[in-house]
Coordinates of C-alpha atoms in Angstrom, one line a residue:
C1 CA 37.0 -25.0 2.5
W2 CA 40.5 -23.8 3.3
L3 CA 42.0 -26.9 1.7
A4 CA 39.9 -26.6 -1.4
A5 CA 41.6 -25.5 -4.7
A6 CA 39.3 -22.4 -4.8
S7 CA 38.9 -21.5 -1.2
A8 CA 36.8 -18.4 -1.7
A9 CA 34.4 -20.2 -4.0
A10 CA 34.1 -23.0 -1.5
F11 CA 33.4 -20.6 1.3
R12 CA 30.7 -18.9 -0.7
A13 CA 29.0 -22.2 -1.4
L14 CA 29.2 -23.1 2.3
L15 CA 27.6 -19.8 3.3
Q16 CA 24.8 -20.3 0.8
E17 CA 24.1 -23.7 2.3
L18 CA 24.1 -22.3 5.8
A19 CA 21.8 -19.5 4.8
A20 CA 19.3 -21.9 3.2
G21 CA 19.1 -24.0 6.3
A22 CA 19.1 -21.4 9.1
S23 CA 20.0 -17.8 9.9
I24 CA 23.6 -16.9 10.1
D25 CA 25.2 -14.8 12.9
I26 CA 27.8 -13.0 10.8
V27 CA 29.8 -11.7 13.8
R28 CA 30.0 -15.1 15.4
L29 CA 30.9 -16.7 12.1
M30 CA 33.8 -14.2 11.5
K31 CA 35.1 -15.0 14.9
V32 CA 35.1 -18.7 14.2
M33 CA 36.8 -18.2 10.8
Q34 CA 39.5 -16.0 12.5
E35 CA 40.2 -18.6 15.1
I36 CA 40.5 -21.4 12.5
Q37 CA 42.8 -19.3 10.4
D38 CA 45.0 -18.6 13.5
Q39 CA 45.3 -22.3 14.1
L40 CA 46.1 -23.3 10.6
P41 CA 50.0 -23.0 10.8
S42 CA 50.2 -25.3 13.8
L43 CA 47.7 -27.8 12.2
S44 CA 49.7 -27.7 9.0
R45 CA 52.9 -28.6 10.8
L46 CA 51.1 -31.3 12.8
F47 CA 49.8 -33.0 9.7
D48 CA 52.8 -32.1 7.6
I49 CA 50.9 -30.3 4.9
T50 CA 51.3 -27.0 3.1
C51 CA 49.6 -24.2 5.1
P52 CA 46.6 -22.9 3.2
P53 CA 46.8 -19.2 2.1
A54 CA 45.3 -16.6 4.4
I55 CA 41.8 -15.4 3.4
D56 CA 40.3 -12.0 4.1
S57 CA 37.3 -13.1 6.0
V58 CA 35.7 -9.7 5.9
S59 CA 35.8 -9.4 2.1
L60 CA 34.8 -13.0 1.7
L61 CA 31.7 -12.6 3.9
D62 CA 30.8 -9.3 2.1
E63 CA 30.9 -11.1 -1.2
A64 CA 29.0 -14.0 0.2
K65 CA 26.3 -11.7 1.6
H66 CA 26.0 -10.0 -1.8
L67 CA 25.5 -13.4 -3.5
L68 CA 22.9 -14.3 -0.9
F69 CA 21.1 -11.0 -1.3
E70 CA 21.0 -11.5 -5.1
Q71 CA 19.7 -15.0 -4.5
S72 CA 17.0 -13.8 -2.1
L73 CA 15.9 -11.2 -4.7
A74 CA 15.7 -13.8 -7.4
I75 CA 13.6 -16.1 -5.0
N76 CA 11.3 -13.2 -4.1
Q77 CA 10.8 -12.3 -7.7
R78 CA 9.9 -15.9 -8.6
L79 CA 7.5 -16.0 -5.6
I80 CA 5.8 -12.8 -6.9
E81 CA 5.6 -14.3 -10.4
Q82 CA 4.1 -17.6 -9.0
R83 CA 1.6 -15.6 -6.9
R84 CA 0.5 -13.7 -10.0
E85 CA 0.2 -16.9 -12.0
L86 CA -1.9 -18.5 -9.2
E87 CA -4.1 -15.4 -9.0
A88 CA -4.6 -15.5 -12.8
L89 CA -5.3 -19.2 -12.7
Y90 CA -7.8 -18.8 -9.9
A91 CA -9.6 -15.9 -11.8
R92 CA -9.8 -18.1 -14.9
H93 CA -11.1 -21.0 -12.8
M94 CA -13.8 -18.8 -11.2
A95 CA -14.8 -17.4 -14.6
L96 CA -15.0 -20.8 -16.1
D97 CA -17.0 -22.1 -13.0
A98 CA -19.4 -19.2 -13.3
K99 CA -19.9 -19.8 -17.0
H100 CA -20.5 -23.5 -16.2
R101 CA -23.3 -22.8 -13.7
T102 CA -24.9 -19.8 -15.3
D103 CA -27.6 -19.6 -18.0
H104 CA -26.0 -17.6 -20.8
L105 CA -29.2 -15.6 -21.6
T106 CA -30.7 -14.7 -18.2
Q107 CA -27.5 -14.9 -16.1
L108 CA -29.5 -16.9 -13.5
A109 CA -28.4 -20.4 -12.5
N110 CA -28.8 -22.9 -15.3
R111 CA -30.8 -26.1 -15.0
S112 CA -27.9 -28.5 -14.2
W113 CA -26.5 -26.2 -11.5
I114 CA -29.9 -25.5 -9.8
E115 CA -30.7 -29.2 -9.8
R116 CA -27.3 -29.9 -8.1
Q117 CA -27.9 -27.2 -5.6
L118 CA -31.4 -28.4 -4.9
T119 CA -30.1 -31.8 -4.1
Q120 CA -27.7 -30.3 -1.6
Y121 CA -30.4 -28.1 -0.1
F122 CA -32.8 -31.1 0.1
D123 CA -30.2 -33.3 1.9
D124 CA -29.3 -30.5 4.3
A125 CA -32.9 -29.7 5.1
K126 CA -33.7 -33.3 5.7
Q127 CA -30.7 -33.7 8.1
A128 CA -31.5 -30.5 10.0
Q129 CA -35.2 -31.2 10.0
Q130 CA -35.9 -27.8 8.4
P131 CA -38.4 -26.8 5.8
L132 CA -37.5 -26.3 2.2
S133 CA -39.8 -24.7 -0.4
V134 CA -39.6 -24.7 -4.1
V135 CA -41.4 -22.2 -6.4
F136 CA -42.0 -23.3 -10.0
I137 CA -42.8 -20.4 -12.4
D138 CA -44.0 -20.6 -16.0
L139 CA -44.6 -17.5 -18.1
D140 CA -48.1 -17.6 -19.7
H141 CA -48.7 -17.6 -23.4
F142 CA -44.9 -17.3 -24.1
K143 CA -45.2 -19.3 -27.4
Q144 CA -47.6 -16.7 -28.7
I145 CA -45.2 -13.9 -27.8
N146 CA -42.4 -15.7 -29.8
D147 CA -44.8 -16.3 -32.7
R148 CA -46.0 -12.8 -32.8
F149 CA -42.9 -10.8 -32.1
G150 CA -40.0 -13.2 -32.8
H151 CA -37.6 -15.2 -30.7
R152 CA -35.2 -12.3 -30.1
F153 CA -38.1 -10.3 -28.6
G154 CA -38.9 -13.4 -26.5
D155 CA -35.4 -13.5 -25.2
K156 CA -35.6 -9.9 -24.1
V157 CA -38.8 -10.8 -22.1
L158 CA -36.9 -13.6 -20.4
V159 CA -34.0 -11.4 -19.6
Q160 CA -36.3 -8.7 -18.1
F161 CA -38.2 -11.3 -16.0
A162 CA -35.0 -12.9 -14.8
A163 CA -33.8 -9.4 -13.6
T164 CA -37.1 -8.9 -11.8
L165 CA -36.9 -12.3 -10.2
K166 CA -33.3 -11.8 -9.0
Y167 CA -34.3 -8.5 -7.4
M168 CA -37.2 -10.0 -5.5
I169 CA -35.6 -13.1 -4.0
R170 CA -33.7 -13.0 -0.7
E171 CA -29.9 -13.3 -0.4
N172 CA -30.0 -16.9 0.6
D173 CA -32.5 -17.9 -2.1
L174 CA -31.4 -19.3 -5.5
A175 CA -33.2 -18.6 -8.7
G176 CA -32.5 -20.4 -12.0
R177 CA -33.9 -20.9 -15.5
Y178 CA -35.2 -24.4 -15.6
G179 CA -35.9 -24.5 -19.3
G180 CA -37.5 -22.3 -22.0
E181 CA -39.9 -19.9 -20.1
E182 CA -39.8 -21.9 -16.9
F183 CA -38.0 -20.7 -13.8
L184 CA -37.3 -22.3 -10.4
V185 CA -36.6 -20.7 -7.1
I186 CA -35.2 -22.6 -4.1
L187 CA -36.1 -21.1 -0.7
P188 CA -34.1 -22.8 2.1
N189 CA -35.6 -22.9 5.6
T190 CA -38.8 -21.5 4.3
R191 CA -42.4 -22.8 4.7
R192 CA -45.2 -22.7 2.2
C193 CA -46.8 -19.5 3.6
Q194 CA -43.6 -17.6 3.2
A195 CA -43.0 -18.9 -0.3
N196 CA -46.6 -17.8 -1.1
I197 CA -45.7 -14.2 -0.2
L198 CA -42.9 -14.3 -2.8
A199 CA -45.2 -15.9 -5.4
N200 CA -47.9 -13.3 -5.0
R201 CA -45.3 -10.4 -5.0
I202 CA -44.2 -11.7 -8.4
R203 CA -47.8 -11.8 -9.7
Q204 CA -48.6 -8.4 -8.5
H205 CA -45.4 -6.9 -10.0
L206 CA -46.2 -8.5 -13.4
Q207 CA -49.8 -7.1 -13.1
Q208 CA -48.6 -3.6 -12.3
H209 CA -45.4 -3.3 -14.4
A210 CA -44.9 -4.1 -18.0
L211 CA -41.8 -6.1 -18.6
I212 CA -41.2 -4.7 -22.0
K213 CA -42.7 -2.6 -24.8
A214 CA -43.9 -4.1 -28.0
N215 CA -44.4 -1.7 -31.0
G216 CA -44.2 1.2 -28.5
K217 CA -46.9 -0.2 -26.2
P218 CA -46.4 -1.8 -22.8
L219 CA -46.6 -5.6 -22.8
Y220 CA -47.9 -7.2 -19.6
I221 CA -47.0 -10.8 -18.9
T222 CA -48.7 -13.2 -16.5
A223 CA -47.3 -16.3 -14.8
S224 CA -48.6 -19.6 -13.4
I225 CA -46.8 -20.5 -10.2
G226 CA -46.6 -23.7 -8.2
I227 CA -45.3 -24.1 -4.7
V228 CA -44.2 -27.1 -2.7
D229 CA -43.0 -27.3 0.9
S230 CA -40.8 -30.3 1.7
T231 CA -42.4 -30.8 5.1
E232 CA -45.9 -31.2 3.6
G233 CA -45.5 -34.4 1.7
T234 CA -43.4 -37.6 1.3
F235 CA -40.5 -36.7 -0.9
S236 CA -37.6 -39.2 -1.3
C237 CA -35.4 -36.9 -3.4
A238 CA -35.0 -33.3 -4.7
A239 CA -36.5 -34.3 -8.0
D240 CA -39.8 -35.2 -6.3
L241 CA -40.0 -31.6 -5.0
V242 CA -39.7 -30.2 -8.6
D243 CA -42.3 -32.7 -9.9
A244 CA -44.7 -31.6 -7.1
A245 CA -44.2 -27.9 -7.7
D246 CA -44.6 -28.6 -11.5
Q247 CA -47.9 -30.4 -10.8
A248 CA -49.2 -27.4 -8.8
M249 CA -48.2 -25.0 -11.5
Y250 CA -50.0 -27.1 -14.2
R251 CA -53.1 -27.0 -12.0
I252 CA -53.1 -23.2 -12.5
K253 CA -52.4 -23.6 -16.2
H254 CA -55.5 -25.8 -16.6
A255 CA -57.6 -23.4 -14.4
G256 CA -56.9 -20.4 -16.7
R257 CA -53.4 -19.3 -15.9
D258 CA -52.2 -16.3 -13.9
G259 CA -52.3 -17.7 -10.4
V260 CA -50.6 -19.6 -7.5
A261 CA -51.2 -23.2 -6.4
H262 CA -49.8 -25.1 -3.5
Y263 CA -49.0 -28.8 -3.7
E264 CA -50.5 -31.1 -1.1
E265 CA -50.1 -34.8 -0.5
S266 CA -53.7 -35.5 -1.8
G267 CA -53.1 -33.2 -4.8
P268 CA -52.3 -29.6 -5.7
S269 CA -54.8 -27.1 -4.3
P270 CA -55.3 -23.5 -5.5

């Protein structure tokens, strides 16, 4: 650095390189620089070269430290900007992911997401040898509601029922809209008798509370509900559970609606 055409600039570059690689002991560095500067005249005579000019090591190090401080500020500012960018990107990703797995009307899980989750729950339950129950819910006479009051009114019924369902399930359960007026509830580590409690709570709530008012009068909705327990049948995949719960639900539909049925290997029984 002393032999460079611009000694001060060379020293600043050297200090920046040292600072990037490790911490610098300024006091020790100044001592080394002073020792080298003291030896320069004898070294110049030994190698028969012009003695480099003396350099104010204190001023040089102060200037270098100032440059390093500015560089550190710039790096910290960039890190802050990158952190903000990452947080914004993560927030957009989470919002997009939530939109991808949520039914736009009811804000429950949509069909594709609940089917994916059910597959995971099914595999986990099978590996852990734990029960898994599925509740299939179909709102009765929903087509008549749409025909009589319109589809926008029917959408309001679905939204109200979804809110009720979300309130009734446990924290570890997952509820979703399976299609139209059909809903699916996944109950991990739950047997049929426990799922039955939820199903009857839903029925009782619908019997006692009107979901919505139509023309100023309360409108009561009923539901046909099918339940299946993964330990009470031979199921090779998650889709088999949905089919079984669906069969149990249709047994109630054919029997007059507004009820709960349990799937059994020999057939769904009320």
